[in-house]
Amino acid sequence: MTERSNSLSEWLEARLPVISAFRREYVDFAMPRNLNYLWNFGAFATIALGLLILSGIFLALNYTPTVTEAFASIEMIDRQVSSGWLVRAIHMGGVSMLFASLYVHIGRGLYYGSYKAPRELLWLTGLGLLLLVMTTAFAGYILPWGQMSYWGATVVINALNAIPVIGKPVAAWLLGGEGLGNTALHRIYVLHFVTAFSIIGFVVLHVAALHVAGSNNPTGIEPAKPDDTVPFHPYYTTKDGLGLCLFLMVYAGLIFFAPDILTLADNYAQANPLVTPRDITPEWYFAPFYAILRAVPSKLGGLLLAAGSLGVLFAVPWLDASPVRSARYRPILRIALPILFLAFIALGAAGMHPPTGFWLWISRIAVAYWYLYFLILLPYLPRVEIPKPLPSSLQEPMG
């Protein structure tokens, strides 16, 4: 039996070398030996994405994309379909877990300089992945056709209309008519599916870029000695496995013990175009960008600021000219970057509150620092900052 299986694997390997490719890229692949648990969040995001796609396929089998039946079909899934409430909770919780993982993943990349050469393409594909996830999440948020779904879509459509030249045609194409109706809901449903499966392609590109350039590490220096690396398996499969156990415990706790924080209460009421909610509030993962959108009185100005806040991330590999990757060895950046993270959290808090008084000024200060950091501090710091000495090996203690 063993000889037969060996001959079969040899026959397959000669014609389609899948086994050797898998072993080379996911078993023997050399990884820096000093990665910390922040590197687990890429695996967390992958697991969350897989659960989202599987649960989304099940939900699609029972969903009806019409304005008269969409909300009722969601109610049916929750109350009548066997285990439908659980699958929907997995889907809703998965969105929050995916965004949380992605935000930490990107923050880690900013702190340790994972966007610097030769990993620019790795950074850009990761940001492209984020944009696709945001598009997919926005389309998915509209599908339940609750009050916040409808009015959130209205806010975005109005923002699109403010874009010169292309805004109104794009909004008209998305709507397919005079307002949000059956055509718009059906197109958003298709958009949700197309972008969801496009994410898989971007994940493949992102992982391929990682395997070409290799993984960065907390010191930001390249492995120089054979002892600086370890094979991916069993070292990081074990580490990722432990992290995934904790990740799934948080995921399960969110689903079973705190399901009410997965969406806003207004979205449990069917969409009513004649009744505007007291305050249109986005989900937490969109809140920072919603705060930027409302930070200035101009609709077009707010849209440009919100889009630009993501656009500057694409330019980071070229804005930061420092030869040192990791913020561990850059004393000024080590202070400036955590303030940027606090500004992002402040924008998230501001986006969950009405844009008046205190919260309006918090959002303005935070967005001002966001642009100050990327457009002024990051390019200027290499001229004045004196980095700490870098270690010569990944086995030396980190500064």
CSV table of C-alpha atoms in Angstrom, one decimal:
chain,number,residue,atom,x,y,z
A,1,MET,CA,0.0,0.0,0.0
A,2,THR,CA,2.9,2.4,0.9
A,3,GLU,CA,4.7,1.6,-2.4
A,4,ARG,CA,1.5,2.2,-4.4
A,5,SER,CA,0.9,5.6,-2.7
A,6,ASN,CA,4.6,6.5,-3.2
A,7,SER,CA,4.4,5.7,-6.9
A,8,LEU,CA,1.1,7.6,-7.2
A,9,SER,CA,2.6,10.7,-5.6
A,10,GLU,CA,5.7,10.4,-7.9
A,11,TRP,CA,3.4,10.1,-10.9
A,12,LEU,CA,1.5,13.2,-9.9
A,13,GLU,CA,4.7,15.1,-9.0
A,14,ALA,CA,6.1,14.5,-12.4
A,15,ARG,CA,3.0,15.9,-14.1
A,16,LEU,CA,1.8,18.5,-11.6
A,17,PRO,CA,4.4,19.3,-8.9
A,18,VAL,CA,1.8,20.5,-6.4
A,19,ILE,CA,3.2,18.6,-3.4
A,20,SER,CA,6.8,19.8,-3.8
A,21,ALA,CA,5.5,23.4,-4.3
A,22,PHE,CA,3.4,23.3,-1.2
A,23,ARG,CA,6.3,21.9,0.8
A,24,ARG,CA,8.6,24.5,-0.5
A,25,GLU,CA,6.3,27.5,0.1
A,26,TYR,CA,4.4,26.4,3.3
A,27,VAL,CA,6.6,23.9,5.1
A,28,ASP,CA,10.3,24.6,4.4
A,29,PHE,CA,9.8,28.3,3.6
A,30,ALA,CA,12.4,30.3,5.6
A,31,MET,CA,11.0,32.8,8.1
A,32,PRO,CA,12.8,35.2,10.4
A,33,ARG,CA,13.2,33.6,13.8
A,34,ASN,CA,12.2,36.7,15.8
A,35,LEU,CA,8.6,37.3,14.6
A,36,ASN,CA,6.2,38.4,17.4
A,37,TYR,CA,2.5,37.8,17.8
A,38,LEU,CA,1.6,40.8,15.7
A,39,TRP,CA,2.5,38.7,12.7
A,40,ASN,CA,-0.4,36.3,13.5
A,41,PHE,CA,-3.0,38.9,12.4
A,42,GLY,CA,-2.5,38.0,8.7
A,43,ALA,CA,-3.6,34.4,9.6
A,44,PHE,CA,-6.5,35.8,11.6
A,45,ALA,CA,-7.7,37.8,8.7
A,46,THR,CA,-7.4,34.8,6.4
A,47,ILE,CA,-9.5,32.6,8.7
A,48,ALA,CA,-12.1,35.4,9.2
A,49,LEU,CA,-12.3,35.8,5.4
A,50,GLY,CA,-12.8,32.1,4.9
A,51,LEU,CA,-15.7,32.0,7.4
A,52,LEU,CA,-17.2,35.1,5.8
A,53,ILE,CA,-17.2,33.5,2.4
A,54,LEU,CA,-18.6,30.1,3.5
A,55,SER,CA,-21.4,31.7,5.7
A,56,GLY,CA,-22.1,34.2,2.9
A,57,ILE,CA,-22.8,31.4,0.4
A,58,PHE,CA,-25.3,29.9,2.8
A,59,LEU,CA,-27.0,33.2,3.4
A,60,ALA,CA,-27.2,33.9,-0.3
A,61,LEU,CA,-29.2,30.6,-0.7
A,62,ASN,CA,-31.9,32.1,1.5
A,63,TYR,CA,-31.8,35.8,0.6
A,64,THR,CA,-34.2,37.6,-1.7
A,65,PRO,CA,-32.7,40.9,-3.2
A,66,THR,CA,-35.9,42.9,-3.5
A,67,VAL,CA,-37.0,45.9,-1.4
A,68,THR,CA,-40.2,44.2,-0.5
A,69,GLU,CA,-38.7,40.8,0.6
A,70,ALA,CA,-35.0,41.5,1.6
A,71,PHE,CA,-35.8,42.3,5.2
A,72,ALA,CA,-38.3,39.5,5.5
A,73,SER,CA,-35.8,37.0,4.1
A,74,ILE,CA,-33.3,38.1,6.8
A,75,GLU,CA,-35.9,37.6,9.4
A,76,MET,CA,-36.7,34.2,8.0
A,77,ILE,CA,-33.0,33.2,8.1
A,78,ASP,CA,-32.8,34.3,11.8
A,79,ARG,CA,-36.1,32.7,12.9
A,80,GLN,CA,-37.0,29.8,10.6
A,81,VAL,CA,-33.9,28.4,8.8
A,82,SER,CA,-32.2,25.7,10.8
A,83,SER,CA,-29.1,27.3,12.5
A,84,GLY,CA,-29.7,30.3,10.3
A,85,TRP,CA,-29.2,32.7,13.3
A,86,LEU,CA,-25.8,31.2,14.0
A,87,VAL,CA,-24.6,31.4,10.4
A,88,ARG,CA,-25.7,35.0,10.2
A,89,ALA,CA,-24.0,35.8,13.5
A,90,ILE,CA,-20.8,34.2,12.2
A,91,HIS,CA,-21.1,36.4,9.1
A,92,MET,CA,-21.8,39.6,11.0
A,93,GLY,CA,-19.1,38.9,13.6
A,94,GLY,CA,-16.7,37.9,10.9
A,95,VAL,CA,-16.8,41.4,9.4
A,96,SER,CA,-15.7,43.0,12.6
A,97,MET,CA,-13.0,40.4,13.2
A,98,LEU,CA,-11.7,40.8,9.7
A,99,PHE,CA,-11.5,44.6,9.9
A,100,ALA,CA,-9.9,44.4,13.4
A,101,SER,CA,-7.3,42.0,12.0
A,102,LEU,CA,-6.6,44.1,8.9
A,103,TYR,CA,-6.3,47.3,10.9
A,104,VAL,CA,-3.8,45.7,13.3
A,105,HIS,CA,-2.0,44.1,10.4
A,106,ILE,CA,-1.6,47.5,8.6
A,107,GLY,CA,-0.6,49.2,11.8
A,108,ARG,CA,2.1,46.6,12.4
A,109,GLY,CA,3.4,47.2,8.8
A,110,LEU,CA,3.6,50.9,9.5
A,111,TYR,CA,5.5,50.4,12.8
A,112,TYR,CA,8.0,48.0,11.5
A,113,GLY,CA,8.5,49.5,8.0
A,114,SER,CA,7.1,46.5,6.1
A,115,TYR,CA,6.3,48.9,3.2
A,116,LYS,CA,10.0,49.6,2.4
A,117,ALA,CA,11.9,48.0,-0.5
A,118,PRO,CA,11.8,45.3,-1.6
A,119,ARG,CA,8.2,44.9,-0.2
A,120,GLU,CA,6.5,47.8,-1.9
A,121,LEU,CA,4.3,45.5,-4.0
A,122,LEU,CA,3.4,43.5,-0.9
A,123,TRP,CA,2.2,46.7,0.8
A,124,LEU,CA,0.2,47.9,-2.3
A,125,THR,CA,-1.5,44.5,-2.7
A,126,GLY,CA,-2.4,44.6,1.0
A,127,LEU,CA,-4.0,48.1,0.6
A,128,GLY,CA,-5.8,47.0,-2.5
A,129,LEU,CA,-7.2,44.1,-0.5
A,130,LEU,CA,-8.4,46.5,2.2
A,131,LEU,CA,-10.2,48.6,-0.4
A,132,LEU,CA,-12.0,45.5,-1.7
A,133,VAL,CA,-12.9,44.4,1.8
A,134,MET,CA,-14.4,47.9,2.5
A,135,THR,CA,-16.4,47.8,-0.8
A,136,THR,CA,-17.7,44.4,0.0
A,137,ALA,CA,-18.6,45.3,3.6
A,138,PHE,CA,-20.4,48.4,2.5
A,139,ALA,CA,-22.4,46.5,-0.1
A,140,GLY,CA,-23.2,43.7,2.4
A,141,TYR,CA,-24.3,46.3,5.0
A,142,ILE,CA,-27.0,47.5,2.6
A,143,LEU,CA,-28.4,44.0,1.8
A,144,PRO,CA,-30.5,43.5,5.0
A,145,TRP,CA,-32.5,46.6,4.0
A,146,GLY,CA,-32.8,47.9,7.5
A,147,GLN,CA,-33.2,51.6,8.5
A,148,MET,CA,-29.4,52.2,8.9
A,149,SER,CA,-28.7,50.2,5.7
A,150,TYR,CA,-31.0,52.4,3.7
A,151,TRP,CA,-29.9,55.7,5.1
A,152,GLY,CA,-26.2,54.7,5.1
A,153,ALA,CA,-26.5,54.0,1.4
A,154,THR,CA,-28.2,57.3,0.9
A,155,VAL,CA,-25.3,59.1,2.5
A,156,VAL,CA,-22.8,57.4,0.2
A,157,ILE,CA,-24.9,58.0,-2.9
A,158,ASN,CA,-25.1,61.7,-2.1
A,159,ALA,CA,-21.4,61.8,-1.5
A,160,LEU,CA,-20.8,60.2,-5.0
A,161,ASN,CA,-23.1,62.8,-6.5
A,162,ALA,CA,-20.7,65.5,-5.2
A,163,ILE,CA,-17.8,64.2,-7.3
A,164,PRO,CA,-17.3,66.4,-10.4
A,165,VAL,CA,-17.8,64.9,-13.9
A,166,ILE,CA,-17.9,61.2,-12.9
A,167,GLY,CA,-19.9,61.3,-9.7
A,168,LYS,CA,-23.4,61.5,-11.0
A,169,PRO,CA,-23.0,59.0,-13.8
A,170,VAL,CA,-21.6,56.4,-11.3
A,171,ALA,CA,-24.4,57.1,-8.9
A,172,ALA,CA,-27.0,56.8,-11.6
A,173,TRP,CA,-25.5,53.5,-12.8
A,174,LEU,CA,-25.5,52.1,-9.3
A,175,LEU,CA,-29.1,53.2,-8.6
A,176,GLY,CA,-30.5,52.2,-12.1
A,177,GLY,CA,-33.3,54.6,-11.5
A,178,GLU,CA,-34.5,57.6,-9.6
A,179,GLY,CA,-33.7,56.3,-6.1
A,180,LEU,CA,-32.8,53.2,-4.1
A,181,GLY,CA,-35.1,50.5,-5.3
A,182,ASN,CA,-35.1,46.9,-6.7
A,183,THR,CA,-32.5,47.6,-9.4
A,184,ALA,CA,-30.1,49.3,-7.0
A,185,LEU,CA,-30.5,46.5,-4.4
A,186,HIS,CA,-29.9,43.8,-7.0
A,187,ARG,CA,-26.8,45.6,-8.4
A,188,ILE,CA,-25.4,46.0,-4.9
A,189,TYR,CA,-26.1,42.3,-4.2
A,190,VAL,CA,-24.1,41.4,-7.4
A,191,LEU,CA,-21.3,43.9,-6.4
A,192,HIS,CA,-21.1,42.2,-2.9
A,193,PHE,CA,-20.5,38.8,-4.5
A,194,VAL,CA,-18.1,40.0,-7.2
A,195,THR,CA,-15.9,41.9,-4.8
A,196,ALA,CA,-16.0,39.1,-2.2
A,197,PHE,CA,-14.6,36.6,-4.6
A,198,SER,CA,-12.2,39.2,-6.1
A,199,ILE,CA,-10.7,39.4,-2.6
A,200,ILE,CA,-9.5,35.8,-2.9
A,201,GLY,CA,-7.5,36.8,-6.0
A,202,PHE,CA,-5.9,39.7,-4.1
A,203,VAL,CA,-5.1,37.4,-1.2
A,204,VAL,CA,-3.3,35.1,-3.7
A,205,LEU,CA,-1.3,38.1,-5.1
A,206,HIS,CA,-0.5,39.3,-1.6
A,207,VAL,CA,0.8,35.9,-0.5
A,208,ALA,CA,2.8,35.5,-3.7
A,209,ALA,CA,4.4,38.9,-3.1
A,210,LEU,CA,5.2,37.8,0.4
A,211,HIS,CA,6.9,34.7,-0.7
A,212,VAL,CA,9.0,36.5,-3.3
A,213,ALA,CA,10.2,39.3,-1.0
A,214,GLY,CA,10.2,37.4,2.2
A,215,SER,CA,8.7,38.5,5.5
A,216,ASN,CA,9.9,41.5,7.4
A,217,ASN,CA,10.6,41.2,11.1
A,218,PRO,CA,10.6,43.5,14.2
A,219,THR,CA,14.3,44.6,13.7
A,220,GLY,CA,13.7,45.5,10.1
A,221,ILE,CA,17.0,43.9,9.0
A,222,GLU,CA,17.3,41.1,6.5
A,223,PRO,CA,18.4,37.6,7.8
A,224,ALA,CA,22.2,37.5,7.3
A,225,LYS,CA,23.0,34.0,8.7
A,226,PRO,CA,21.4,30.6,8.4
A,227,ASP,CA,20.5,30.6,12.1
A,228,ASP,CA,18.5,33.8,11.6
A,229,THR,CA,15.7,31.9,10.0
A,230,VAL,CA,13.5,28.9,10.8
A,231,PRO,CA,11.2,26.8,8.6
A,232,PHE,CA,7.6,27.9,8.6
A,233,HIS,CA,6.5,24.5,9.8
A,234,PRO,CA,6.5,23.5,12.7
A,235,TYR,CA,7.6,26.8,14.2
A,236,TYR,CA,5.1,29.3,12.9
A,237,THR,CA,2.3,26.8,12.2
A,238,THR,CA,2.4,26.1,16.0
A,239,LYS,CA,2.5,29.8,16.9
A,240,ASP,CA,-0.3,30.7,14.5
A,241,GLY,CA,-2.3,27.7,15.8
A,242,LEU,CA,-2.1,29.0,19.4
A,243,GLY,CA,-3.0,32.5,18.2
A,244,LEU,CA,-5.9,31.2,16.2
A,245,CYS,CA,-7.3,29.4,19.3
A,246,LEU,CA,-7.4,32.8,21.1
A,247,PHE,CA,-8.8,34.5,18.1
A,248,LEU,CA,-11.6,32.0,17.7
A,249,MET,CA,-12.4,32.3,21.5
A,250,VAL,CA,-12.9,36.1,21.0
A,251,TYR,CA,-14.9,35.5,17.8
A,252,ALA,CA,-17.2,33.0,19.7
A,253,GLY,CA,-17.5,35.3,22.6
A,254,LEU,CA,-18.7,38.1,20.3
A,255,ILE,CA,-21.2,35.8,18.6
A,256,PHE,CA,-22.7,34.1,21.7
A,257,PHE,CA,-22.3,36.7,24.4
A,258,ALA,CA,-22.3,40.1,22.7
A,259,PRO,CA,-24.3,39.8,19.5
A,260,ASP,CA,-26.0,43.2,20.0
A,261,ILE,CA,-22.8,45.1,19.3
A,262,LEU,CA,-22.4,43.6,15.9
A,263,THR,CA,-24.9,46.1,14.3
A,264,LEU,CA,-26.9,49.1,15.3
A,265,ALA,CA,-30.4,48.7,16.8
A,266,ASP,CA,-32.0,50.8,14.0
A,267,ASN,CA,-31.0,48.2,11.5
A,268,TYR,CA,-33.4,45.7,13.1
A,269,ALA,CA,-36.3,47.8,11.7
A,270,GLN,CA,-37.2,47.6,8.0
A,271,ALA,CA,-36.1,50.5,5.8
A,272,ASN,CA,-38.5,53.3,5.6
A,273,PRO,CA,-37.6,56.1,3.2
A,274,LEU,CA,-40.1,58.4,4.9
A,275,VAL,CA,-38.5,58.2,8.4
A,276,THR,CA,-35.0,59.5,8.8
A,277,PRO,CA,-33.0,58.0,11.8
A,278,ARG,CA,-32.2,60.5,14.6
A,279,ASP,CA,-28.5,60.1,13.8
A,280,ILE,CA,-27.0,58.1,10.8
A,281,THR,CA,-24.2,56.2,12.4
A,282,PRO,CA,-21.9,53.7,10.5
A,283,GLU,CA,-20.5,50.5,11.8
A,284,TRP,CA,-17.3,50.9,13.8
A,285,TYR,CA,-15.0,49.9,11.0
A,286,PHE,CA,-16.2,52.7,8.8
A,287,ALA,CA,-16.5,55.3,11.6
A,288,PRO,CA,-13.0,56.9,11.1
A,289,PHE,CA,-13.6,57.6,7.4
A,290,TYR,CA,-17.2,58.8,8.2
A,291,ALA,CA,-15.7,61.3,10.7
A,292,ILE,CA,-13.3,62.6,8.1
A,293,LEU,CA,-16.2,62.9,5.6
A,294,ARG,CA,-18.0,65.2,8.1
A,295,ALA,CA,-15.0,67.1,9.4
A,296,VAL,CA,-15.4,69.9,6.9
A,297,PRO,CA,-18.7,71.6,5.8
A,298,SER,CA,-18.0,70.9,2.1
A,299,LYS,CA,-19.4,67.6,0.9
A,300,LEU,CA,-16.8,67.4,-1.9
A,301,GLY,CA,-14.1,68.5,0.5
A,302,GLY,CA,-15.0,65.8,3.0
A,303,LEU,CA,-15.1,63.2,0.3
A,304,LEU,CA,-11.6,64.2,-1.0
A,305,LEU,CA,-10.2,64.2,2.6
A,306,ALA,CA,-11.7,60.7,3.3
A,307,ALA,CA,-10.4,59.3,0.0
A,308,GLY,CA,-7.0,61.0,0.5
A,309,SER,CA,-6.6,59.5,3.9
A,310,LEU,CA,-6.4,56.1,2.2
A,311,GLY,CA,-4.5,57.5,-0.8
A,312,VAL,CA,-1.6,58.6,1.3
A,313,LEU,CA,-1.1,55.0,2.6
A,314,PHE,CA,-0.4,54.0,-1.0
A,315,ALA,CA,2.4,56.6,-1.2
A,316,VAL,CA,4.0,55.6,2.1
A,317,PRO,CA,6.9,53.6,0.5
A,318,TRP,CA,8.0,56.7,-1.3
A,319,LEU,CA,7.2,59.2,1.4
A,320,ASP,CA,9.5,57.6,3.9
A,321,ALA,CA,13.1,57.9,2.7
A,322,SER,CA,14.7,56.6,6.0
A,323,PRO,CA,17.1,53.6,5.4
A,324,VAL,CA,15.9,52.2,8.8
A,325,ARG,CA,12.7,50.2,8.6
A,326,SER,CA,11.7,49.5,12.2
A,327,ALA,CA,10.4,52.3,14.5
A,328,ARG,CA,12.2,50.5,17.3
A,329,TYR,CA,15.4,52.2,16.1
A,330,ARG,CA,13.8,55.5,15.2
A,331,PRO,CA,13.3,57.5,18.4
A,332,ILE,CA,11.1,60.3,17.0
A,333,LEU,CA,9.0,58.1,14.8
A,334,ARG,CA,8.5,55.8,17.8
A,335,ILE,CA,6.6,58.7,19.4
A,336,ALA,CA,4.9,60.1,16.3
A,337,LEU,CA,3.5,56.8,15.1
A,338,PRO,CA,1.6,55.9,18.3
A,339,ILE,CA,0.0,59.3,18.1
A,340,LEU,CA,-1.2,58.5,14.6
A,341,PHE,CA,-2.8,55.3,15.9
A,342,LEU,CA,-4.5,57.3,18.6
A,343,ALA,CA,-5.7,59.8,16.0
A,344,PHE,CA,-7.3,56.9,14.1
A,345,ILE,CA,-9.0,55.7,17.2
A,346,ALA,CA,-10.2,59.2,17.9
A,347,LEU,CA,-11.6,59.4,14.4
A,348,GLY,CA,-13.5,56.2,15.0
A,349,ALA,CA,-15.0,57.5,18.3
A,350,ALA,CA,-15.9,60.8,16.5
A,351,GLY,CA,-17.6,58.9,13.7
A,352,MET,CA,-19.9,57.2,16.2
A,353,HIS,CA,-21.2,60.6,17.5
A,354,PRO,CA,-23.0,63.5,16.0
A,355,PRO,CA,-20.7,66.0,14.3
A,356,THR,CA,-21.1,68.8,16.7
A,357,GLY,CA,-19.0,70.6,19.4
A,358,PHE,CA,-16.4,68.4,21.0
A,359,TRP,CA,-16.5,65.5,18.6
A,360,LEU,CA,-16.4,67.7,15.5
A,361,TRP,CA,-13.2,69.3,16.8
A,362,ILE,CA,-11.7,66.0,17.8
A,363,SER,CA,-12.2,64.7,14.2
A,364,ARG,CA,-10.7,67.9,12.7
A,365,ILE,CA,-7.6,67.7,15.0
A,366,ALA,CA,-7.2,64.0,14.3
A,367,VAL,CA,-7.5,64.3,10.5
A,368,ALA,CA,-5.1,67.3,10.6
A,369,TYR,CA,-2.5,65.1,12.4
A,370,TRP,CA,-3.1,62.2,9.9
A,371,TYR,CA,-2.1,64.4,7.0
A,372,LEU,CA,0.6,66.1,9.0
A,373,TYR,CA,2.2,62.8,9.8
A,374,PHE,CA,2.2,61.3,6.3
A,375,LEU,CA,2.9,64.5,4.2
A,376,ILE,CA,5.3,66.4,6.5
A,377,LEU,CA,6.7,64.3,9.4
A,378,LEU,CA,7.4,61.1,7.5
A,379,PRO,CA,9.3,62.7,4.6
A,380,TYR,CA,11.1,65.2,6.9
A,381,LEU,CA,12.2,63.0,9.8
A,382,PRO,CA,15.1,61.2,8.0
A,383,ARG,CA,16.8,64.6,7.8
A,384,VAL,CA,16.8,65.2,11.6
A,385,GLU,CA,16.3,61.9,13.2
A,386,ILE,CA,19.4,60.0,14.5
A,387,PRO,CA,18.5,56.2,14.5
A,388,LYS,CA,19.8,53.8,17.1
A,389,PRO,CA,22.4,51.3,16.0
A,390,LEU,CA,20.9,48.3,14.2
A,391,PRO,CA,21.8,44.8,15.3
A,392,SER,CA,23.9,42.7,13.0
A,393,SER,CA,21.9,39.6,13.5
A,394,LEU,CA,18.3,38.6,14.2
A,395,GLN,CA,19.5,36.8,17.3
A,396,GLU,CA,20.8,39.9,19.0
A,397,PRO,CA,18.6,41.6,21.6
A,398,MET,CA,16.3,44.3,20.0
A,399,GLY,CA,16.7,47.9,21.1
